[in-house]
Amino acid sequence: MLICGRFTFDLSRPLIMGIVNVTPDSFSDGGHFYSPQQAIEQGLRLVEEGADILDIGGESTRPGAALVSEQAELKRVLPVLQGLANAGVALSIDTQKTSVMRAALAAGADMVNDVNALQQPGALAALAGSKAAVCLMHKQGDPQTMQQLPLYHDVVAEVHDFLQARIAAAQAAGIVPERLVIDPGFGFGKNLEHNVALLQNLQVLQDLGVPVLVGLSRKSMLGKIANLEVHERVHASIAAAVLAVLKGAKIIRVHDVKATRDALAIVNAVEGMA
Ligand code: PT1
């Protein structure tokens, strides 16, 4: 069971989280920017395609991405939260900033997706007094530099233990486990070998007792394996989503909602879990 703001999910099948970017377009050479209006339209399209949750982000966290000020981030995401408030799906805010979390919760966000796992001062407290779900993600380093030299003794054990510690911190701050989700953070301070090891061993995160979310959609690890440019990675992303679900993932964060949904319908028919 997952308590997610206005929604409660039984998790009898995996949920699809559709990505709604309000950031410079990572698919172009930097000139294009997704406006709030375009983001709202994209969100409504993803709902039509079958998204259960929309993940709204105003700060890119892909490797090498630039930092965004609090003011700029709020100006990007708040109109999108408001514009999608009646879309009929749960709304997640993808942010690392305590101030943005607070403003988004006040605007009705059902979930906070924090790639920094509520480690910023005040973030745990900001979530304590709400019904919102929280995604706690593992990363090594920060997006600006995290791919320079990812280093682990045992990546699976280190990610597991970090997430266990963040679950404990969240619970100590008064966030009940029914509101928590964990994420190994594919591509966040991890080389190809680390990412593959995490996907191979994804099921070890299940003993932490909270649902596992994965974000693999169109990521460079897929491009490296299959030699694909970013716009060519849809099919590889579907394969990765299917593998993740077979290894226990309960929320799949994707760009391509319809394709993922269709693939998981087949998994469900055969394996009865999707
Ligand atoms: C993710 C995630 C996220 N990913 C959660 N939130 C991004 N919970 C943003 C690449 O290697 O996995 N989980 N929010 C996007 N970040 C990346 C990282 C995008 C790496 C691309 C890459 O290509």
Coordinates of C-alpha atoms and ligand atoms in Angstrom, one line a residue:
M1 CA 0.0 0.0 0.0
L2 CA 1.2 3.5 -0.8
I3 CA -0.4 6.7 0.7
C4 CA 0.1 9.4 -1.9
G5 CA -1.6 12.6 -0.9
R6 CA -5.2 12.4 -2.3
F7 CA -4.6 8.9 -3.5
T8 CA -4.0 5.5 -2.0
F9 CA -2.5 2.8 -4.3
D10 CA -2.8 -0.9 -3.5
L11 CA 0.2 -1.7 -5.7
S12 CA -1.4 -4.9 -7.0
R13 CA 0.1 -3.8 -10.3
P14 CA 3.0 -1.5 -11.0
L15 CA 2.3 2.2 -11.4
I16 CA 3.5 4.3 -14.3
M17 CA 5.0 7.7 -13.5
G18 CA 5.0 9.9 -16.5
I19 CA 7.8 12.5 -16.8
V20 CA 6.8 16.1 -17.2
N21 CA 9.8 18.4 -17.7
V22 CA 9.7 22.1 -17.3
T23 CA 13.4 22.4 -18.1
P24 CA 15.7 23.2 -21.0
D25 CA 15.0 20.5 -23.6
S26 CA 17.7 17.8 -23.2
F27 CA 16.9 16.5 -26.7
S28 CA 17.8 19.6 -28.5
D29 CA 21.1 21.5 -28.5
G30 CA 20.1 23.8 -25.7
G31 CA 18.0 26.4 -27.5
H32 CA 14.6 25.0 -26.6
F33 CA 12.8 25.2 -23.3
Y34 CA 9.6 23.5 -22.2
S35 CA 7.2 26.3 -21.1
P36 CA 4.7 25.6 -18.3
Q37 CA 1.9 25.6 -20.9
Q38 CA 3.7 23.0 -23.0
A39 CA 4.4 21.0 -19.8
I40 CA 0.6 21.0 -18.9
E41 CA -0.2 19.8 -22.4
Q42 CA 2.4 17.0 -22.1
G43 CA 1.0 16.0 -18.7
L44 CA -2.5 15.7 -20.1
R45 CA -1.2 13.6 -23.0
L46 CA 0.5 11.3 -20.6
V47 CA -2.7 10.9 -18.6
E48 CA -4.5 9.9 -21.8
E49 CA -1.7 7.4 -22.4
G50 CA -2.4 5.8 -19.0
A51 CA -0.1 7.5 -16.4
D52 CA -0.9 6.9 -12.8
I53 CA 1.4 9.7 -11.5
L54 CA 2.9 12.7 -13.2
D55 CA 6.4 13.7 -12.1
I56 CA 6.8 17.5 -12.6
G57 CA 10.4 18.7 -12.6
G58 CA 11.9 22.2 -13.0
E59 CA 15.5 21.4 -12.3
S60 CA 17.3 18.9 -14.6
T61 CA 19.4 16.3 -12.7
R62 CA 20.9 14.5 -15.7
P63 CA 24.7 14.4 -15.7
G64 CA 26.2 17.8 -16.2
A65 CA 22.9 19.8 -15.8
A66 CA 23.1 23.3 -14.5
L67 CA 21.7 24.4 -11.2
V68 CA 18.5 26.4 -11.1
S69 CA 17.6 29.1 -8.5
E70 CA 14.7 28.6 -6.1
Q71 CA 12.7 31.4 -7.8
A72 CA 13.2 30.1 -11.3
E73 CA 12.3 26.6 -10.3
L74 CA 9.1 27.8 -8.5
K75 CA 8.1 29.9 -11.5
R76 CA 8.4 26.8 -13.7
V77 CA 6.7 24.2 -11.6
L78 CA 3.9 25.9 -9.7
P79 CA 1.8 26.8 -12.8
V80 CA 2.1 23.2 -14.0
L81 CA 1.0 21.8 -10.6
Q82 CA -2.0 24.1 -10.7
G83 CA -2.8 23.4 -14.4
L84 CA -2.8 19.6 -13.8
A85 CA -4.5 19.7 -10.4
N86 CA -7.7 18.3 -11.8
A87 CA -6.1 15.8 -14.3
G88 CA -7.3 12.9 -12.1
V89 CA -3.8 11.5 -11.4
A90 CA -1.4 11.9 -8.5
L91 CA 1.1 14.8 -9.0
S92 CA 4.7 14.4 -7.9
I93 CA 7.2 17.2 -7.6
D94 CA 10.8 16.3 -8.6
T95 CA 12.9 18.7 -6.5
Q96 CA 15.8 18.7 -4.1
K97 CA 14.9 22.1 -2.5
T98 CA 13.1 22.3 0.8
S99 CA 11.4 25.6 -0.2
V100 CA 10.1 24.1 -3.5
M101 CA 8.8 21.0 -1.6
R102 CA 6.9 23.3 0.8
A103 CA 5.4 25.4 -2.0
A104 CA 4.4 22.4 -4.0
L105 CA 2.8 20.7 -1.0
A106 CA 0.8 23.9 -0.3
A107 CA -0.3 23.8 -4.0
G108 CA -1.6 20.2 -3.6
A109 CA 1.3 18.0 -4.7
D110 CA 0.6 14.3 -3.7
M111 CA 4.3 13.2 -3.8
V112 CA 7.8 14.6 -3.4
N113 CA 10.4 12.9 -5.6
D114 CA 13.8 13.9 -4.2
V115 CA 17.0 12.7 -5.8
N116 CA 18.7 13.9 -2.7
A117 CA 16.6 11.7 -0.4
L118 CA 15.5 14.6 1.9
Q119 CA 19.0 15.3 3.0
Q120 CA 18.7 19.1 2.6
P121 CA 18.2 20.9 5.9
G122 CA 14.5 21.2 6.7
A123 CA 13.4 18.7 4.1
L124 CA 12.4 15.9 6.5
A125 CA 10.4 18.4 8.6
A126 CA 8.7 19.8 5.5
L127 CA 7.3 16.4 4.7
A128 CA 6.5 15.3 8.3
G129 CA 3.1 17.1 8.6
S130 CA 1.6 15.9 5.3
K131 CA 0.0 12.9 3.6
A132 CA 2.3 13.1 0.6
A133 CA 4.4 10.2 -0.6
V134 CA 8.2 10.6 -0.7
C135 CA 10.6 9.0 -3.1
L136 CA 14.1 8.6 -1.4
M137 CA 16.7 8.1 -4.1
H138 CA 20.4 7.1 -3.9
K139 CA 23.0 9.1 -5.7
Q140 CA 26.8 9.5 -5.4
G141 CA 27.9 13.1 -5.7
D142 CA 25.9 15.8 -7.4
P143 CA 24.6 15.9 -11.0
Q144 CA 27.2 18.5 -12.0
T145 CA 30.1 16.2 -11.4
M146 CA 28.8 12.8 -10.4
Q147 CA 29.9 10.9 -13.5
Q148 CA 33.5 11.9 -13.2
L149 CA 34.7 9.0 -11.0
P150 CA 31.9 6.9 -9.6
L151 CA 33.5 4.6 -7.0
Y152 CA 32.1 1.7 -4.9
H153 CA 33.3 -1.2 -3.0
D154 CA 30.0 -3.0 -3.4
V155 CA 27.4 -0.8 -5.2
V156 CA 24.4 -3.0 -4.4
A157 CA 25.2 -3.2 -0.7
E158 CA 26.1 0.5 -0.5
V159 CA 22.8 1.6 -2.2
H160 CA 20.8 -0.8 0.0
D161 CA 22.4 0.5 3.2
F162 CA 22.0 4.2 2.2
L163 CA 18.3 3.7 1.4
Q164 CA 17.8 1.8 4.7
A165 CA 19.4 4.7 6.6
R166 CA 17.2 7.3 4.8
I167 CA 14.0 5.2 5.5
A168 CA 15.1 5.2 9.2
A169 CA 15.7 9.0 9.1
A170 CA 12.3 9.6 7.5
Q171 CA 10.5 7.4 10.1
A172 CA 12.3 9.2 12.9
A173 CA 11.0 12.5 11.5
G174 CA 7.4 11.2 11.6
I175 CA 6.9 10.0 8.0
V176 CA 5.1 6.6 8.2
P177 CA 6.6 3.8 5.9
E178 CA 3.3 3.7 4.0
R179 CA 4.3 7.0 2.5
L180 CA 7.8 6.0 1.4
V181 CA 9.2 4.8 -1.9
I182 CA 12.9 4.0 -2.6
D183 CA 14.9 4.3 -5.8
P184 CA 18.5 3.1 -6.5
G185 CA 19.1 6.1 -8.8
F186 CA 20.2 4.7 -12.1
G187 CA 22.8 6.9 -13.7
F188 CA 23.4 9.1 -10.6
G189 CA 27.1 8.7 -9.9
K190 CA 27.2 5.2 -11.4
N191 CA 29.1 3.7 -14.4
L192 CA 27.6 1.1 -16.7
E193 CA 28.9 -1.8 -14.6
H194 CA 27.3 -0.2 -11.4
N195 CA 24.0 0.4 -13.2
V196 CA 23.8 -3.2 -14.6
A197 CA 24.7 -4.7 -11.2
L198 CA 21.9 -2.6 -9.6
L199 CA 19.3 -3.8 -12.2
Q200 CA 20.5 -7.4 -11.9
N201 CA 20.1 -7.3 -8.1
L202 CA 17.1 -5.0 -7.8
Q203 CA 15.2 -7.6 -5.8
V204 CA 17.6 -7.1 -2.8
L205 CA 15.9 -3.8 -2.1
Q206 CA 12.6 -5.5 -1.4
D207 CA 13.7 -6.5 2.1
L208 CA 13.5 -2.8 3.1
G209 CA 9.7 -3.2 3.0
V210 CA 8.7 -0.1 0.9
P211 CA 7.9 0.0 -2.8
V212 CA 10.8 0.4 -5.3
L213 CA 10.7 3.0 -8.0
V214 CA 13.0 2.9 -11.0
G215 CA 14.0 5.6 -13.5
L216 CA 15.7 3.9 -16.5
S217 CA 13.8 5.7 -19.3
R218 CA 16.1 6.8 -22.2
K219 CA 19.2 6.8 -20.0
S220 CA 22.7 6.7 -21.3
M221 CA 23.3 3.2 -19.8
L222 CA 20.8 1.9 -22.4
G223 CA 22.5 3.9 -25.1
K224 CA 25.9 2.4 -24.1
I225 CA 24.6 -1.1 -24.1
A226 CA 22.8 -1.0 -27.4
N227 CA 24.7 1.9 -29.1
L228 CA 21.8 4.2 -29.3
E229 CA 21.3 8.0 -29.4
V230 CA 18.9 9.4 -26.8
H231 CA 15.9 9.6 -29.2
E232 CA 16.5 6.0 -30.3
R233 CA 16.2 4.4 -26.8
V234 CA 12.4 3.8 -26.5
H235 CA 12.6 0.0 -27.2
A236 CA 15.6 -0.5 -24.9
S237 CA 13.7 1.5 -22.2
I238 CA 10.7 -0.9 -22.5
A239 CA 13.0 -3.9 -22.0
A240 CA 14.5 -2.3 -19.0
A241 CA 11.1 -1.5 -17.5
V242 CA 10.0 -5.1 -18.0
L243 CA 13.1 -6.4 -16.3
A244 CA 12.6 -4.0 -13.4
V245 CA 9.0 -5.1 -12.9
L246 CA 10.0 -8.8 -13.0
K247 CA 12.6 -7.9 -10.2
G248 CA 9.9 -6.3 -8.1
A249 CA 9.8 -2.6 -9.0
K250 CA 6.4 -1.1 -8.3
I251 CA 6.7 2.4 -9.9
I252 CA 8.3 2.9 -13.3
R253 CA 9.3 6.5 -14.2
V254 CA 9.1 6.9 -17.9
H255 CA 8.8 9.3 -20.9
D256 CA 6.9 6.7 -23.0
V257 CA 3.8 5.9 -21.0
K258 CA 1.7 4.1 -23.7
A259 CA 4.6 1.9 -24.8
T260 CA 5.4 1.0 -21.2
R261 CA 1.8 0.3 -20.3
D262 CA 1.3 -2.0 -23.3
A263 CA 4.4 -4.0 -22.4
L264 CA 3.4 -4.3 -18.7
A265 CA 0.0 -5.6 -19.8
I266 CA 1.8 -8.6 -21.3
V267 CA 3.9 -9.1 -18.3
N268 CA 0.8 -9.0 -16.1
A269 CA -1.0 -11.6 -18.3
V270 CA 1.8 -14.0 -18.0
E271 CA 3.3 -13.3 -14.6
G272 CA 0.3 -11.8 -12.9
M273 CA 2.2 -9.0 -11.3
A274 CA 2.0 -6.1 -13.6
Ligands
PT1_1 C1 15.3 8.8 -11.3 C2 15.4 10.1 -11.9 C3 14.6 11.1 -11.2 N1 16.0 10.4 -13.0 C4 13.9 9.5 -9.6 N2 13.9 10.7 -10.1 C5 16.0 11.7 -13.4 N3 13.2 9.2 -8.5 C6 15.3 12.6 -12.7 C7 21.7 9.3 -18.1 O1 22.6 8.6 -17.6 O2 16.0 7.8 -11.9 N4 14.6 8.5 -10.2 N5 14.6 12.3 -11.6 C8 16.8 12.0 -14.6 N6 18.2 11.9 -14.4 C9 19.1 11.3 -15.3 C10 20.3 10.6 -14.8 C11 18.8 11.3 -16.6 C12 21.1 10.0 -15.7 C13 19.7 10.7 -17.6 C14 20.8 10.0 -17.1 O3 21.4 9.4 -19.3

